[in-house]
Each structure stands twice: as structure tokens, then as C-alpha cells.
Short mmCIF file of C-alpha atoms in Angstrom, two decimals:
data_model
loop_
_atom_site.label_atom_id
_atom_site.label_comp_id
_atom_site.label_asym_id
_atom_site.label_seq_id
_atom_site.Cartn_x
_atom_site.Cartn_y
_atom_site.Cartn_z
CA MET A 1 -77.84 -70.81 51.53
CA SER A 2 -77.24 -74.64 51.79
CA ALA A 3 -73.89 -75.11 53.59
CA ALA A 4 -72.14 -76.41 50.29
CA ARG A 5 -72.83 -73.31 48.51
CA TRP A 6 -71.95 -70.63 51.66
CA ASN A 7 -68.98 -72.98 51.96
CA ARG A 8 -68.01 -72.25 48.53
CA ALA A 9 -68.39 -68.79 48.67
CA ARG A 10 -66.27 -68.48 51.42
CA THR A 11 -63.64 -69.96 49.80
CA LEU A 12 -63.50 -67.51 46.86
CA LEU A 13 -63.26 -64.67 49.26
CA THR A 14 -60.21 -66.07 51.10
CA GLN A 15 -58.31 -66.81 47.72
CA PRO A 16 -55.33 -64.38 47.10
CA THR A 17 -55.98 -61.79 44.17
CA THR A 18 -53.48 -61.65 41.39
CA HIS A 19 -54.76 -59.39 38.36
CA ALA A 20 -55.19 -55.93 41.20
CA ILE A 21 -52.08 -56.16 42.62
CA PHE A 22 -49.45 -53.01 41.62
CA ARG A 23 -46.15 -54.72 40.84
CA PRO A 24 -43.65 -51.76 40.92
CA VAL A 25 -41.15 -53.85 38.88
CA ALA A 26 -43.40 -54.15 36.09
CA ILE A 27 -42.98 -50.06 35.61
CA ARG A 28 -39.25 -50.13 36.48
CA ALA A 29 -38.12 -52.48 34.50
CA PRO A 30 -39.21 -50.53 30.74
CA ILE A 31 -37.50 -47.08 32.59
CA GLN A 32 -33.91 -49.05 33.49
CA HIS A 33 -34.54 -50.20 30.19
CA HIS A 34 -34.66 -47.06 27.95
CA LEU A 35 -32.23 -45.21 30.39
CA GLY A 36 -29.74 -48.31 29.55
CA ARG A 37 -30.38 -47.69 26.40
CA THR A 38 -29.80 -43.63 26.35
CA SER A 39 -26.89 -44.68 28.59
CA ALA A 40 -25.52 -46.89 25.97
CA VAL A 41 -25.94 -44.31 22.85
CA ALA A 42 -23.95 -41.67 25.19
CA THR A 43 -21.51 -43.90 25.38
CA VAL A 44 -20.95 -45.29 22.06
CA ALA A 45 -21.13 -41.52 21.15
CA ALA A 46 -18.30 -40.43 23.58
CA ARG A 47 -16.18 -43.21 22.41
CA THR A 48 -16.89 -41.78 18.89
CA GLN A 49 -16.26 -38.42 19.76
CA ASP A 50 -12.86 -39.57 21.32
CA ARG A 51 -12.05 -41.63 18.50
CA TRP A 52 -12.40 -38.69 16.30
CA ARG A 53 -11.05 -35.84 18.19
CA PRO A 54 -6.98 -36.20 17.38
CA TRP A 55 -8.35 -36.15 13.68
CA MET A 56 -10.62 -32.99 14.18
CA MET A 57 -8.08 -30.88 15.79
CA ALA A 58 -5.78 -32.11 12.92
CA SER A 59 -8.12 -31.07 11.06
CA ILE A 60 -7.91 -27.69 12.52
CA ALA A 61 -4.69 -26.91 12.88
CA THR A 62 -4.01 -28.00 9.39
CA ALA A 63 -6.72 -25.34 8.13
CA GLY A 64 -5.08 -22.72 9.74
CA VAL A 65 -1.48 -23.67 8.57
CA LEU A 66 -3.04 -23.43 5.24
CA SER A 67 -4.92 -19.96 5.63
CA TRP A 68 -1.65 -18.77 7.18
CA GLN A 69 -0.17 -19.89 4.13
CA LEU A 70 -2.21 -18.71 1.83
CA SER A 71 -1.91 -15.11 3.10
CA GLN A 72 1.60 -15.33 3.02
CA SER A 73 1.70 -16.45 -0.81
CA LEU A 74 -0.16 -13.16 -1.47
CA VAL A 75 1.93 -11.43 0.59
CA GLU A 76 4.68 -13.00 -1.69
CA ALA A 77 2.60 -12.24 -5.01
CA GLU A 78 1.93 -8.83 -4.48
CA SER A 79 5.92 -7.86 -3.64
CA GLN A 80 6.69 -10.19 -6.82
CA ALA A 81 4.25 -8.24 -9.05
CA ARG A 82 6.13 -5.12 -7.84
CA PRO A 83 10.07 -6.05 -8.02
CA ALA A 84 12.36 -3.61 -5.24
CA THR A 85 14.09 -1.94 -8.15
CA VAL A 86 13.90 -0.77 -11.74
CA ILE A 87 17.05 -0.20 -14.02
CA ASP A 88 16.51 2.74 -15.98
CA GLU A 89 17.43 1.42 -19.77
CA ASP A 90 19.15 3.95 -20.98
CA SER A 91 21.92 4.57 -17.95
CA LYS A 92 21.38 0.95 -16.63
CA VAL A 93 21.40 2.78 -13.05
CA GLU A 94 19.32 1.14 -10.66
CA PHE A 95 16.41 2.83 -8.52
CA PRO A 96 14.75 1.50 -5.50
CA THR A 97 10.88 0.82 -6.43
CA ILE A 98 10.17 2.49 -2.89
CA ILE A 99 11.73 4.95 -0.58
CA PRO A 100 10.75 5.97 2.83
CA SER A 101 8.54 9.30 2.68
CA GLU A 102 8.96 12.09 5.41
CA ASP A 103 7.00 10.04 7.84
CA GLY A 104 8.54 6.84 7.46
CA SER A 105 5.91 5.32 5.31
CA PRO A 106 6.51 3.84 1.72
CA ALA A 107 6.86 6.50 -0.97
CA ARG A 108 6.44 4.73 -4.78
CA LEU A 109 8.04 5.46 -8.21
CA LEU A 110 6.27 6.88 -10.62
CA GLY A 111 8.67 6.83 -13.75
CA LEU A 112 11.85 7.74 -14.16
CA GLY A 113 15.18 8.42 -17.19
CA VAL A 114 17.89 10.06 -17.61
CA ARG A 115 18.66 13.56 -18.51
CA LYS A 116 20.80 14.51 -21.32
CA ILE A 117 23.19 17.56 -22.94
CA THR A 118 20.94 17.23 -25.62
CA PHE A 119 24.00 18.34 -28.39
CA LEU A 120 26.06 15.97 -26.89
CA LYS A 121 24.34 13.40 -26.13
CA VAL A 122 26.22 13.06 -22.82
CA GLN A 123 24.13 11.04 -20.17
CA VAL A 124 24.10 13.65 -16.60
CA TYR A 125 21.95 12.05 -14.10
CA VAL A 126 18.51 9.89 -13.58
CA VAL A 127 15.74 11.50 -11.75
CA GLY A 128 12.74 9.71 -10.30
CA LEU A 129 9.85 10.96 -9.06
CA TYR A 130 8.48 9.47 -6.16
CA ALA A 131 4.83 9.91 -3.81
CA LYS A 132 3.53 8.30 -0.53
CA ALA A 133 2.15 4.70 -1.56
CA SER A 134 -0.96 5.85 0.47
CA ASP A 135 -1.77 8.87 -1.86
CA LEU A 136 -1.49 6.59 -4.58
CA ASP A 137 -3.15 3.42 -3.44
CA ASP A 138 -6.27 5.40 -1.29
CA HIS A 139 -8.53 6.34 -4.19
CA ASN A 140 -9.86 9.56 -1.87
CA SER A 141 -6.80 10.72 -1.45
CA ARG A 142 -5.22 14.17 -2.07
CA PHE A 143 -3.51 12.83 -4.92
CA ARG A 144 -6.44 10.57 -6.63
CA ALA A 145 -9.22 12.82 -5.56
CA LEU A 146 -7.65 15.58 -7.58
CA PRO A 147 -10.51 16.46 -10.22
CA GLU A 148 -7.01 17.58 -12.54
CA VAL A 149 -6.04 14.40 -11.90
CA GLN A 150 -9.11 12.11 -12.61
CA LYS A 151 -9.15 13.61 -16.11
CA PHE A 152 -5.26 12.92 -16.59
CA GLN A 153 -5.07 12.14 -20.75
CA ARG A 154 -1.17 11.04 -21.02
CA THR A 155 -1.31 11.72 -24.72
CA ASP A 156 -2.49 14.77 -24.27
CA THR A 157 -0.43 17.76 -23.18
CA VAL A 158 -3.02 20.09 -21.66
CA SER A 159 -4.62 17.84 -19.68
CA SER A 160 -1.41 16.27 -18.34
CA ASP A 161 0.09 19.66 -17.91
CA THR A 162 -3.11 20.72 -15.57
CA ALA A 163 -2.42 17.61 -13.39
CA PHE A 164 0.94 17.75 -13.29
CA ARG A 165 0.28 21.45 -12.08
CA ALA A 166 -2.37 20.51 -9.54
CA ILE A 167 -0.41 18.02 -7.99
CA VAL A 168 2.91 20.12 -7.35
CA GLN A 169 0.68 22.95 -6.31
CA ASN A 170 -1.23 20.98 -4.03
CA PRO A 171 0.17 19.64 -0.52
CA ILE A 172 0.85 16.23 -1.72
CA GLU A 173 4.28 14.99 -0.69
CA LEU A 174 6.51 14.08 -3.92
CA VAL A 175 10.15 13.54 -3.79
CA LEU A 176 12.57 13.77 -7.09
CA ARG A 177 15.52 11.77 -6.77
CA ILE A 178 18.79 12.37 -8.80
CA VAL A 179 21.34 9.93 -9.59
CA PRO A 180 24.45 11.45 -11.02
CA VAL A 181 25.52 8.64 -14.01
CA ARG A 182 29.41 9.79 -13.52
CA ASN A 183 31.00 11.42 -10.59
CA THR A 184 30.59 14.77 -10.35
CA ASN A 185 30.50 17.52 -7.54
CA GLY A 186 27.86 20.06 -5.85
CA PRO A 187 28.96 22.71 -7.70
CA HIS A 188 28.46 21.42 -11.32
CA LEU A 189 25.26 20.32 -10.16
CA ARG A 190 23.89 23.77 -8.78
CA ASP A 191 24.68 25.46 -11.88
CA GLY A 192 22.76 23.00 -13.98
CA PHE A 193 19.48 23.24 -11.67
CA THR A 194 19.87 26.80 -11.32
CA ARG A 195 20.27 27.82 -15.35
CA ASN A 196 16.84 25.51 -15.97
CA LEU A 197 14.94 27.95 -13.36
CA THR A 198 16.74 30.90 -15.01
CA GLN A 199 15.44 30.04 -18.03
CA ALA A 200 12.18 29.60 -16.25
CA ALA A 201 11.29 32.87 -15.23
CA LYS A 202 12.21 34.35 -18.32
CA HIS A 203 10.11 32.00 -20.19
CA GLN A 204 7.18 32.82 -17.59
CA LYS A 205 7.51 36.45 -17.86
CA LEU A 206 7.19 37.62 -14.44
CA ASP A 207 6.50 40.54 -13.69
CA ASP A 208 9.32 42.84 -11.23
CA ILE A 209 8.11 41.94 -7.57
CA GLU A 210 7.52 38.12 -9.36
CA ASN A 211 10.70 38.40 -10.86
CA GLU A 212 12.65 39.43 -8.02
CA GLU A 213 10.72 36.81 -5.56
CA ALA A 214 12.20 33.91 -8.06
CA MET A 215 15.85 35.42 -7.71
CA LYS A 216 15.51 35.65 -4.19
CA GLY A 217 14.64 31.80 -4.52
CA ILE A 218 17.50 30.89 -6.87
CA ILE A 219 20.12 32.19 -4.53
CA GLU A 220 18.62 30.62 -1.66
CA PHE A 221 18.49 27.40 -3.97
CA LYS A 222 22.35 27.71 -4.83
CA ASN A 223 23.12 27.93 -1.14
CA LEU A 224 22.29 24.91 -0.16
CA PHE A 225 24.18 22.78 -2.26
CA PRO A 226 27.58 20.94 -0.96
CA LYS A 227 30.73 21.66 -2.39
CA GLY A 228 32.21 18.57 -2.13
CA LYS A 229 32.52 15.65 -4.49
CA ILE A 230 29.36 13.66 -5.75
CA ASN A 231 29.79 10.13 -6.34
CA ALA A 232 28.27 8.43 -9.25
CA GLY A 233 25.32 6.35 -7.92
CA GLN A 234 24.63 9.08 -5.09
CA ALA A 235 21.25 10.29 -4.43
CA MET A 236 20.08 13.77 -3.96
CA LEU A 237 16.37 13.61 -2.69
CA PHE A 238 14.64 17.03 -3.29
CA ARG A 239 11.91 16.31 -1.23
CA LYS A 240 8.59 18.55 -1.63
CA SER A 241 6.57 18.57 1.74
CA PRO A 242 2.81 19.05 2.35
CA ASP A 243 3.40 21.80 4.22
CA GLY A 244 4.92 23.70 1.71
CA SER A 245 8.71 23.76 2.15
CA MET A 246 11.41 21.34 0.08
CA SER A 247 14.26 20.26 1.44
CA ILE A 248 18.00 18.76 -0.06
CA GLU A 249 19.17 15.42 1.55
CA LEU A 250 22.42 13.50 0.03
CA ASP A 251 22.92 10.21 1.18
CA GLY A 252 20.22 10.73 3.91
CA GLU A 253 21.56 13.94 5.25
CA VAL A 254 19.48 17.24 4.82
CA LEU A 255 21.36 19.61 3.54
CA GLY A 256 18.49 22.47 3.54
CA THR A 257 15.32 23.51 3.29
CA THR A 258 13.20 26.11 1.51
CA ARG A 259 9.68 27.54 1.62
CA ASN A 260 10.23 29.65 -1.79
CA THR A 261 6.89 28.57 -3.69
CA TRP A 262 7.72 29.99 -7.12
CA LEU A 263 10.98 27.74 -6.71
CA ILE A 264 9.69 24.56 -5.53
CA GLU A 265 7.08 24.47 -8.55
CA SER A 266 9.18 25.59 -10.94
CA PHE A 267 12.14 22.92 -10.01
CA PHE A 268 9.48 20.25 -9.72
CA LEU A 269 7.75 21.43 -13.22
CA GLY A 270 10.80 21.48 -15.28
CA TYR A 271 10.54 17.77 -15.45
CA LEU A 272 7.15 17.28 -15.73
CA GLN A 273 6.06 19.68 -18.16
CA GLY A 274 5.00 18.85 -21.59
CA GLU A 275 6.83 21.78 -23.62
CA ASN A 276 10.54 21.49 -23.66
CA PRO A 277 10.94 18.75 -19.79
CA ILE A 278 14.26 18.46 -18.81
CA SER A 279 14.27 14.94 -19.12
CA GLY A 280 11.05 13.83 -21.79
CA LYS A 281 12.10 10.35 -20.97
CA ALA A 282 11.03 10.71 -17.63
CA ARG A 283 8.40 13.29 -18.17
CA ASP A 284 6.88 10.45 -20.47
CA SER A 285 7.57 7.53 -17.25
CA VAL A 286 5.98 9.38 -15.01
CA ALA A 287 3.08 10.29 -17.33
CA GLN A 288 2.70 6.50 -18.45
CA GLY A 289 2.96 5.78 -14.49
CA ILE A 290 -0.42 7.48 -13.32
CA GLN A 291 -2.39 6.31 -16.77
CA ASP A 292 -1.66 3.16 -15.18
CA LEU A 293 -2.44 3.96 -11.62
CA LEU A 294 -5.58 5.66 -12.88
CA LEU A 295 -6.99 2.29 -14.69
CA GLN A 296 -6.59 0.14 -11.68
#
């Protein structure tokens, strides 16, 4: 090799090579660029969330208020649909639609009507029948589940009498609420009730043993009545308990209790039977109440 060519080769070998040098900055720069974009996006999202957070919280709060208002409106609508009292159209006596049952839960009015002395057309008292609201609303309750009740037909005396008898004879709480139209006294009301019961015993053609049991019940019943004055508007409650007893209450005070099965059934059925009920208006009203109940 000539000296000139050797010198040229040595010069090329000693020159620095640039294309093969690893430059970390050349790689780090794109990573920092993408990280910077990600950070910027996260910052914008955080700022956007902070910007809309008050609105979102206000929306959640508003939704909660609207939900509560809706539930309150439904409760109010339900209470408005069922008035607190009803007025007997003949006597103008006012009756509550709800009274406490034996355990304190609500008992609901099924129907009411006035009792009149027929030949004088004198109004004596108003009677209403109540049953526990749970028995009326629950389709599996003893009241609603009775086959006789499910077949109830208001215009069919046979089916309605059968249903009323089943209701009274089963362990279902019922309350007869009786309110005098004018001032009276315990003996006067007592005599009217016992007269109806005595007529029922004769009509049923009881044998000697049954008749003796009925007379014992009537005597026991008579002894439970107060002797003093009972003012117009004072309420007497005859409460048939699921345990088979019946108590008599006056203005919330229990006067006494009887467990005579014949008396309890005859007393309630006297207002519910289709033939010569004590109050035809009450019987028809209760029958309509049950018919409406079954259509719900």
C-alpha cells in the first residue's frame, strides 16, 4: 500500500462514528411526551369532575327529595282515598273508618246502618261492623281465605248468609260498634238486645239442652250492662275475640266478658242474617263492603 493510501485509511478509522451511538435522550423524549399528555388528560378530567361534582351532588340530593316526596304523596293519596270518618245518611251519626283492634292494630269499617223501631220509625242507634285491616287486605288471612267468603254474592241471600255464618264462627276478630242516636241508659239498651236474642232462640227451635245454654248466655249477657245513663254519641263496642270470647266496652272501659258460644254467634248474626236482620241498612251496607273488598 502506498503511503498516500495508508494515510487516507488511517484518517477514516480515527474519525468518530455517529450513526451507531445510543442516545438515551432520543428515546426518553417520546416517553416524557406521552406521560405529559396522560398527566394533562388526567388533570383535565379531575378539573372537569371537580367542576361538575356540586351539580352531581345536587342532582343526587334532588332525586332523594323527589323520591321522598313521591312516597309521601302516595301515602297521602291513600289516606285521602279513605276518609277518617263516614256519616250515616239516615241518622247523621259520624263513625270512624278505623278503630284499634284487640292488639292495637287498625280495624276497618265494613259497613253501618241505623236500627229503627219499625212501627214507630224511631231511630234507636247506629251499628257498624269492623274487622282487622290485616284480615281484609291479606288474601291469605282467615277472613279472605274462607271458601264461603270467596263465593260471597251480595244479592244471593243463601251464599251471603253462609259466608256471614262462617265469618262469625271462625276465630276472626270482629267488632260491632253501637252508638245511640239519642240519650238512653244501660237497661234500655240491654232489654232491646236480650229481646232480640230471645226471639232468635225461639226461631232456631233449640232442643232443651241448647235452650238452657242459650238462656244462661242471655242472663250472663244482661249482667254485663251498665245501669247508668248512656248519652247520644257514646260508643259501646262488642268485640268478638279470636279466642272465642266477647267483651263489652263503653268509652274504652271493658264492662265484662262472655264465652257463651251461642250468645256470641246469635248476637252478631242478628245484624248479618238475610231474614229479618236487626238493621236492614247495616246488613246491606256490610254486604256491599264485602263485595267491594272481593273485587279489589
